[in-house]
Amino acid sequence: MLGTLRSIVQEVNSARDLQEALGIIVSRVQAAMNTEVCSVYLLDPVSNRYILMATEGLHKKAVGKVSLAHSEGLVGLVGSREEPINLEDAPSHPRYRYFPETGEERFRSFLGVPIIHHRRVLGVLVVQQRESSRNFDEGEEAFLVTVSAQLAGVIAHSEATGAISGMSLTGEEARDVSFNGVPGAPGVAIGTGVVVYPPADLDAVPEKAAEDPEAELAAFREAVSAVQEDIQRVSERLSDQLRPEEQALFDVYLRMLGDNALPGEVANRIQGEGLWAQGALKQVVNQYVRHFEMMDDHYLRERAVDIRDLGRRILSHLQEGDTRELDYPENTVLVSEELTPAMLGEVPRGRLVGLVSVRGSSNSHVAILARAMGVPTVMGLVDIPVNQLDGKELVVDGFEGQIFASPSAELRNFYQEICDEEDELFRGLEALRDKPCVTTDGHRVSLLVNTGLMTDVVRSLSHGAEGIGLYRTEVPFMIKERFPSEQEQREYYREQLEAFAPNPVTMRTLDIGGDKALSYFPISEENPFLGWRGIRISLDHPEIFLVQVRAMLKASEGFNNLQIMLPMISNISEVEESLHLIYRVYHEVREEGYEIHMPRVGVMIEVPAAVYQVRELAERVDFLSVGSNDLTQYLLAVDRNNPRVAQLYHSYHPAVLQALVRIAQDAHAVGKPVTICGELAGDPGGALLLMAMGYDALSMNAASLPKVKSVIRSISREWAVQLLEDVLLLDSPHVIKSCVDLALRSAGFARYLRPGRGAVPVTSFESSQ
C-alpha cells in the first residue's frame, strides 16, 4: 500500500488543477481498494455546503450538481464529527440522504473519512460497495485516512489557487479570498502583486569535481565581485529612503562576502577538495543555513535567509543567468517565496507599497527594512500559491498578518478607511514622544526597547524610548567567521551605549549554544532547546565570557549607562559564578586606567525553574528581567515556530499570567526592580496588565512604543489593577484576550485595536503559521 500511496501523491502533485487532482484521487483509490465507488465531496467556503466534485462509480452528471448542507447526510456527519464512519448498511442509517441523480441506491457499504488541513475540514473522501456483506476492514480504513491526510495540503493549495483566480468550487465568482500569515511590519497596503523569483536554485546544483580548480576559483571570485557591486548599487538606490544607520544591513551583506567569510570557505573547498565552484558554493551555503536555522533566537535564525540569498546571487552569476525584467506598477506589492533586502531595492522609488513573503518572520532583514521604510508586510504565508498572485489586486494587512486577493469594492473601501485612520493616529501620537509614561493617578512606568542593530536604535530614539531593555550581543558574533576580538566587540557596544547615554542600556551576555550554534562553533545535540546554551556555555568557556564583559566595560567609559544581563539562568550557582567573573574583570579594567563604574547586573527569568527562585536570585543581583517569549514557550511546552503547535502559544494563557504575577511580587518583596521584554509588553492590553502587576519597565519593539505610552497615560493604575483581578479569574487565554480588548474599547481605545470586518464576507485559507 505504501508504494501505491506514494504513486497517488506524486500524480496528484503534478496535476494541472484541482479538478484533475480530484479525478486522479478517485480513480487511483478506487483501483487500490478494489471498490465500486470512490467520491470526493469538498466543503465550499462560500455556501458552506458539501459539493460532489469527483467520482468513480456514481453518475458523472451528478458532479458539481449534488450538494449537501454542512451537517446533512452521512457526508455531513463525517465532516461534523471529524472522524471516519464505516457502515455495512448505509441506507438504514438515520442520517442517510438519497440523491436519485447519483445512482447510489445500489451501494450499501459506506466508508467516509474527513479531509482536514490545519484544523479546517476541506471535505470528505468516500468509498462505497454494492454488497451489504462487505465490511471495509481496519486496514482499508487506515489506508483511506492516510490518503486523506497526505492529500489534504494538495487539495487546500489547489482550492486556494482556484479561489485566487476568482472562481469558487461551484464556478461562481469568488472575491475577498484571505490568507493568514504573521505580521512583518504594521500598516495596510492596497496594490498589484508582482511575484519575484530567486535568481538561481542551489538545490539543483550537482556534486562534481573541478576539471580546472584555478579556473573555477577565478570564476567564483568574479561572481562574488559582481554580487558585491549589485549589493552596493541597491544600497545606494535606497540611500535617500533609509537613514545611514539602517543601511548598515547592507554592510552585513558585504561583510558576509568578505574574503574571510563565506567566499573564503568556498575557495578552500575548491582548492583543497577539488570541487567545482557551484558545488563548493552549495556545500558552504547549506552548512551556514543549517547552523542559522537551528538557532532558537528568532532574529539570528532569520539570517539563514540572507545567506541563502547571497548564495543564489553568486550562483546566478556563475551560471550567467539572465534575470527577467519586471514591470513594477505604481502601487507594487512585492511577493516572493523568500523576500530579501536586495529585492526591495530593485523596485523604483515611490512604487513599493506592500510586501508578502512565504517564508520568514518579523525578525528577518527584509522585515526590519520594511518597518524602517514604513511598508506594510506579511510573512510566513506557507500555503499560498505564489504564482497566482502575479498581477492580482492585493490587500496587505500588516497588523493581523493577512492578505486578501481580488478584494471587492466593499472590502477595499473598508481597508482604505483603516489606512486613513492610521495616518491620522500616527500624527497624533508624535506629540507624545518626549512626554513621560505616567498614569492619570501618577504611577510611572519606563518604556524601553529591544535592539540588535543600529537601525533599531535610530527608530527607538525617534519614538521616545527611555533606554534599551535588551541588546542582543550575538549580532557581532553572527557576522564574523570567528569570535570577534575585544576591540571589535567594544566598537559595537559603544555605538549602543553612546546613542542612549545617559539612559540605561541593558546588554544580554552571549546567548549561543545548542540550537544557537555559530558556523565556526558547531554544536550537535539531540535536544538543543534543553541543551548547552546561554550562561551554561559562557561559564564553560570563560575565555569567551571574560573578553565580552571586558569589551562591555571598556565601551561604557564616559557614559556609565551599562547594565549586564545574564540569560537562561536556572540556578543560583550560575549567578554567583558569573558575578565572580564580572567583578574580576571590573577590577582588572580599573587597574588598566579606565574610569568606569561597576555596572548593575541582572538575570533573565525565562526558565520555569527561575520563577520559583526569584527571591533568591534577586538577593544576589541588582535587577530582574523577564524574557516573556521564551518563558511562555517553556511554560506551555510549545515552539511557536512549529506550525503543528503554534496555535497553542498564547501570551494571555492563565498559567503565563499567574507566573508573571508571582515574579513581580517576589522581586518587589526583596526590594529589586523587575522589567519585562517580549511581545506581551508591546501589546497595549498586555502592557496594562503588566503595569498592574507591578513591572517597573516594559521593553518592546520601537513601533509598539507610542501606542503603549498613549494607553498608559490615559488610564489610572487603579483601573488597570481591577482589570487584572478580573482576568485572573478566567481560565481561557482567548476569553482573557477578548476581555482585555473589550475593556480597551470601553475605555475609548478601539482605535488601537483592529476593527472587525462585520458583514464583509471573506473566504479564508489558513497558513500553517
PDB file of C-alpha atoms in Angstrom, residues 354-487:
ATOM      1  CA  GLY A 354       3.472  46.299   0.454  1.00  0.00           C
ATOM      2  CA  LEU A 355       5.442  43.069   0.904  1.00  0.00           C
ATOM      3  CA  VAL A 356       4.371  39.415   1.053  1.00  0.00           C
ATOM      4  CA  SER A 357       6.818  36.586   1.799  1.00  0.00           C
ATOM      5  CA  VAL A 358       6.013  32.879   2.014  1.00  0.00           C
ATOM      6  CA  ARG A 359       8.947  32.318   4.365  1.00  0.00           C
ATOM      7  CA  GLY A 360      10.401  34.440   7.119  1.00  0.00           C
ATOM      8  CA  SER A 361       9.241  36.202  10.257  1.00  0.00           C
ATOM      9  CA  SER A 362       9.269  39.638  11.861  1.00  0.00           C
ATOM     10  CA  ASN A 363      12.998  39.194  12.622  1.00  0.00           C
ATOM     11  CA  SER A 364      14.157  38.853   9.016  1.00  0.00           C
ATOM     12  CA  HIS A 365      16.263  41.619   7.487  1.00  0.00           C
ATOM     13  CA  VAL A 366      13.537  42.380   4.989  1.00  0.00           C
ATOM     14  CA  ALA A 367      11.018  42.875   7.833  1.00  0.00           C
ATOM     15  CA  ILE A 368      13.454  45.176   9.636  1.00  0.00           C
ATOM     16  CA  LEU A 369      13.877  47.264   6.487  1.00  0.00           C
ATOM     17  CA  ALA A 370      10.126  47.215   5.845  1.00  0.00           C
ATOM     18  CA  ARG A 371       9.443  48.672   9.287  1.00  0.00           C
ATOM     19  CA  ALA A 372      12.125  51.294   8.720  1.00  0.00           C
ATOM     20  CA  MET A 373      10.595  52.232   5.362  1.00  0.00           C
ATOM     21  CA  GLY A 374       7.014  52.062   6.649  1.00  0.00           C
ATOM     22  CA  VAL A 375       5.997  49.314   4.190  1.00  0.00           C
ATOM     23  CA  PRO A 376       3.190  47.001   5.450  1.00  0.00           C
ATOM     24  CA  THR A 377       4.427  43.402   5.383  1.00  0.00           C
ATOM     25  CA  VAL A 378       3.045  39.887   5.903  1.00  0.00           C
ATOM     26  CA  MET A 379       5.398  36.915   6.367  1.00  0.00           C
ATOM     27  CA  GLY A 380       5.018  33.169   6.848  1.00  0.00           C
ATOM     28  CA  LEU A 381       2.252  32.548   4.282  1.00  0.00           C
ATOM     29  CA  VAL A 382       3.214  28.915   3.909  1.00  0.00           C
ATOM     30  CA  ASP A 383       0.231  27.580   1.970  1.00  0.00           C
ATOM     31  CA  ILE A 384      -0.199  30.379  -0.521  1.00  0.00           C
ATOM     32  CA  PRO A 385       0.064  29.619  -4.275  1.00  0.00           C
ATOM     33  CA  VAL A 386       2.567  32.381  -5.032  1.00  0.00           C
ATOM     34  CA  ASN A 387       2.448  32.135  -8.811  1.00  0.00           C
ATOM     35  CA  GLN A 388      -1.248  33.004  -8.828  1.00  0.00           C
ATOM     36  CA  LEU A 389      -0.692  36.397  -7.163  1.00  0.00           C
ATOM     37  CA  ASP A 390       1.205  37.974 -10.044  1.00  0.00           C
ATOM     38  CA  GLY A 391      -0.872  40.839 -11.450  1.00  0.00           C
ATOM     39  CA  LYS A 392      -3.693  40.360  -8.919  1.00  0.00           C
ATOM     40  CA  GLU A 393      -5.031  43.203  -6.797  1.00  0.00           C
ATOM     41  CA  LEU A 394      -3.995  42.562  -3.193  1.00  0.00           C
ATOM     42  CA  VAL A 395      -4.750  43.997   0.224  1.00  0.00           C
ATOM     43  CA  VAL A 396      -1.881  43.558   2.703  1.00  0.00           C
ATOM     44  CA  ASP A 397      -2.916  43.740   6.362  1.00  0.00           C
ATOM     45  CA  GLY A 398       0.360  44.048   8.286  1.00  0.00           C
ATOM     46  CA  PHE A 399      -1.467  44.354  11.603  1.00  0.00           C
ATOM     47  CA  GLU A 400      -3.179  40.971  11.514  1.00  0.00           C
ATOM     48  CA  GLY A 401      -0.782  39.200   9.151  1.00  0.00           C
ATOM     49  CA  GLN A 402      -3.398  38.718   6.409  1.00  0.00           C
ATOM     50  CA  ILE A 403      -3.592  39.288   2.689  1.00  0.00           C
ATOM     51  CA  PHE A 404      -6.710  39.439   0.509  1.00  0.00           C
ATOM     52  CA  ALA A 405      -6.749  38.597  -3.191  1.00  0.00           C
ATOM     53  CA  SER A 406      -9.205  40.154  -5.651  1.00  0.00           C
ATOM     54  CA  PRO A 407     -10.914  42.343  -2.999  1.00  0.00           C
ATOM     55  CA  SER A 408     -14.473  43.511  -3.501  1.00  0.00           C
ATOM     56  CA  ALA A 409     -15.232  47.235  -3.537  1.00  0.00           C
ATOM     57  CA  GLU A 410     -16.655  46.892  -0.022  1.00  0.00           C
ATOM     58  CA  LEU A 411     -13.520  45.272   1.372  1.00  0.00           C
ATOM     59  CA  ARG A 412     -11.251  47.717  -0.455  1.00  0.00           C
ATOM     60  CA  ASN A 413     -13.152  50.687   0.993  1.00  0.00           C
ATOM     61  CA  PHE A 414     -13.007  49.121   4.455  1.00  0.00           C
ATOM     62  CA  TYR A 415      -9.206  48.894   4.328  1.00  0.00           C
ATOM     63  CA  GLN A 416      -8.814  52.317   2.758  1.00  0.00           C
ATOM     64  CA  GLU A 417     -10.570  53.756   5.804  1.00  0.00           C
ATOM     65  CA  ILE A 418      -8.063  51.921   8.023  1.00  0.00           C
ATOM     66  CA  CYS A 419      -5.176  53.447   6.048  1.00  0.00           C
ATOM     67  CA  ASP A 420      -6.625  56.915   6.567  1.00  0.00           C
ATOM     68  CA  GLU A 421      -7.219  56.294  10.294  1.00  0.00           C
ATOM     69  CA  GLU A 422      -3.664  55.013  10.834  1.00  0.00           C
ATOM     70  CA  ASP A 423      -2.172  58.105   9.188  1.00  0.00           C
ATOM     71  CA  GLU A 424      -4.238  60.317  11.451  1.00  0.00           C
ATOM     72  CA  LEU A 425      -3.397  58.258  14.551  1.00  0.00           C
ATOM     73  CA  PHE A 426       0.359  58.359  13.898  1.00  0.00           C
ATOM     74  CA  ARG A 427       0.302  62.128  13.547  1.00  0.00           C
ATOM     75  CA  GLY A 428      -1.476  62.350  16.904  1.00  0.00           C
ATOM     76  CA  LEU A 429       0.989  60.056  18.690  1.00  0.00           C
ATOM     77  CA  GLU A 430       4.061  62.018  17.559  1.00  0.00           C
ATOM     78  CA  ALA A 431       3.218  64.631  20.167  1.00  0.00           C
ATOM     79  CA  LEU A 432       3.793  62.064  22.968  1.00  0.00           C
ATOM     80  CA  ARG A 433       7.425  61.355  22.098  1.00  0.00           C
ATOM     81  CA  ASP A 434       9.033  63.484  24.799  1.00  0.00           C
ATOM     82  CA  LYS A 435       6.321  63.099  27.450  1.00  0.00           C
ATOM     83  CA  PRO A 436       6.752  60.726  30.414  1.00  0.00           C
ATOM     84  CA  CYS A 437       4.806  57.471  30.637  1.00  0.00           C
ATOM     85  CA  VAL A 438       2.691  58.222  33.718  1.00  0.00           C
ATOM     86  CA  THR A 439      -0.848  57.063  34.539  1.00  0.00           C
ATOM     87  CA  THR A 440      -3.593  59.542  35.417  1.00  0.00           C
ATOM     88  CA  ASP A 441      -3.064  58.741  39.121  1.00  0.00           C
ATOM     89  CA  GLY A 442       0.697  59.349  38.966  1.00  0.00           C
ATOM     90  CA  HIS A 443       2.167  55.864  38.533  1.00  0.00           C
ATOM     91  CA  ARG A 444       5.402  55.975  36.478  1.00  0.00           C
ATOM     92  CA  VAL A 445       6.456  53.208  34.066  1.00  0.00           C
ATOM     93  CA  SER A 446       9.643  53.234  31.975  1.00  0.00           C
ATOM     94  CA  LEU A 447       9.309  52.251  28.319  1.00  0.00           C
ATOM     95  CA  LEU A 448      12.411  50.614  26.871  1.00  0.00           C
ATOM     96  CA  VAL A 449      13.227  48.954  23.544  1.00  0.00           C
ATOM     97  CA  ASN A 450      14.754  45.700  22.314  1.00  0.00           C
ATOM     98  CA  THR A 451      17.603  46.178  19.828  1.00  0.00           C
ATOM     99  CA  GLY A 452      20.064  44.202  17.759  1.00  0.00           C
ATOM    100  CA  LEU A 453      21.268  46.665  15.129  1.00  0.00           C
ATOM    101  CA  MET A 454      21.765  50.421  14.935  1.00  0.00           C
ATOM    102  CA  THR A 455      18.615  50.521  12.799  1.00  0.00           C
ATOM    103  CA  ASP A 456      16.628  49.625  15.917  1.00  0.00           C
ATOM    104  CA  VAL A 457      18.357  52.349  17.937  1.00  0.00           C
ATOM    105  CA  VAL A 458      17.537  55.135  15.487  1.00  0.00           C
ATOM    106  CA  ARG A 459      13.850  54.193  15.353  1.00  0.00           C
ATOM    107  CA  SER A 460      13.756  53.825  19.134  1.00  0.00           C
ATOM    108  CA  LEU A 461      15.085  57.329  19.744  1.00  0.00           C
ATOM    109  CA  SER A 462      12.604  58.814  17.294  1.00  0.00           C
ATOM    110  CA  HIS A 463       9.750  57.097  19.168  1.00  0.00           C
ATOM    111  CA  GLY A 464      10.802  58.366  22.608  1.00  0.00           C
ATOM    112  CA  ALA A 465      12.367  55.250  24.166  1.00  0.00           C
ATOM    113  CA  GLU A 466      13.917  55.762  27.611  1.00  0.00           C
ATOM    114  CA  GLY A 467      16.640  53.175  27.204  1.00  0.00           C
ATOM    115  CA  ILE A 468      17.417  49.677  25.931  1.00  0.00           C
ATOM    116  CA  GLY A 469      15.856  46.811  27.850  1.00  0.00           C
ATOM    117  CA  LEU A 470      17.540  44.131  25.749  1.00  0.00           C
ATOM    118  CA  TYR A 471      20.505  44.390  23.402  1.00  0.00           C
ATOM    119  CA  ARG A 472      21.313  41.096  21.672  1.00  0.00           C
ATOM    120  CA  THR A 473      25.093  40.862  21.751  1.00  0.00           C
ATOM    121  CA  GLU A 474      25.008  37.912  19.347  1.00  0.00           C
ATOM    122  CA  VAL A 475      24.998  40.306  16.377  1.00  0.00           C
ATOM    123  CA  PRO A 476      28.794  40.966  16.343  1.00  0.00           C
ATOM    124  CA  PHE A 477      29.331  37.215  16.615  1.00  0.00           C
ATOM    125  CA  MET A 478      26.993  36.182  13.783  1.00  0.00           C
ATOM    126  CA  ILE A 479      28.514  38.447  11.140  1.00  0.00           C
ATOM    127  CA  LYS A 480      32.042  37.144  11.733  1.00  0.00           C
ATOM    128  CA  GLU A 481      33.725  33.971  10.568  1.00  0.00           C
ATOM    129  CA  ARG A 482      35.387  33.747  14.003  1.00  0.00           C
ATOM    130  CA  PHE A 483      34.827  35.055  17.501  1.00  0.00           C
ATOM    131  CA  PRO A 484      35.085  38.865  17.340  1.00  0.00           C
ATOM    132  CA  SER A 485      38.031  40.409  19.149  1.00  0.00           C
ATOM    133  CA  GLU A 486      37.667  42.513  22.262  1.00  0.00           C
ATOM    134  CA  GLN A 487      38.203  45.699  20.241  1.00  0.00           C
TER     135      GLN A 487
END
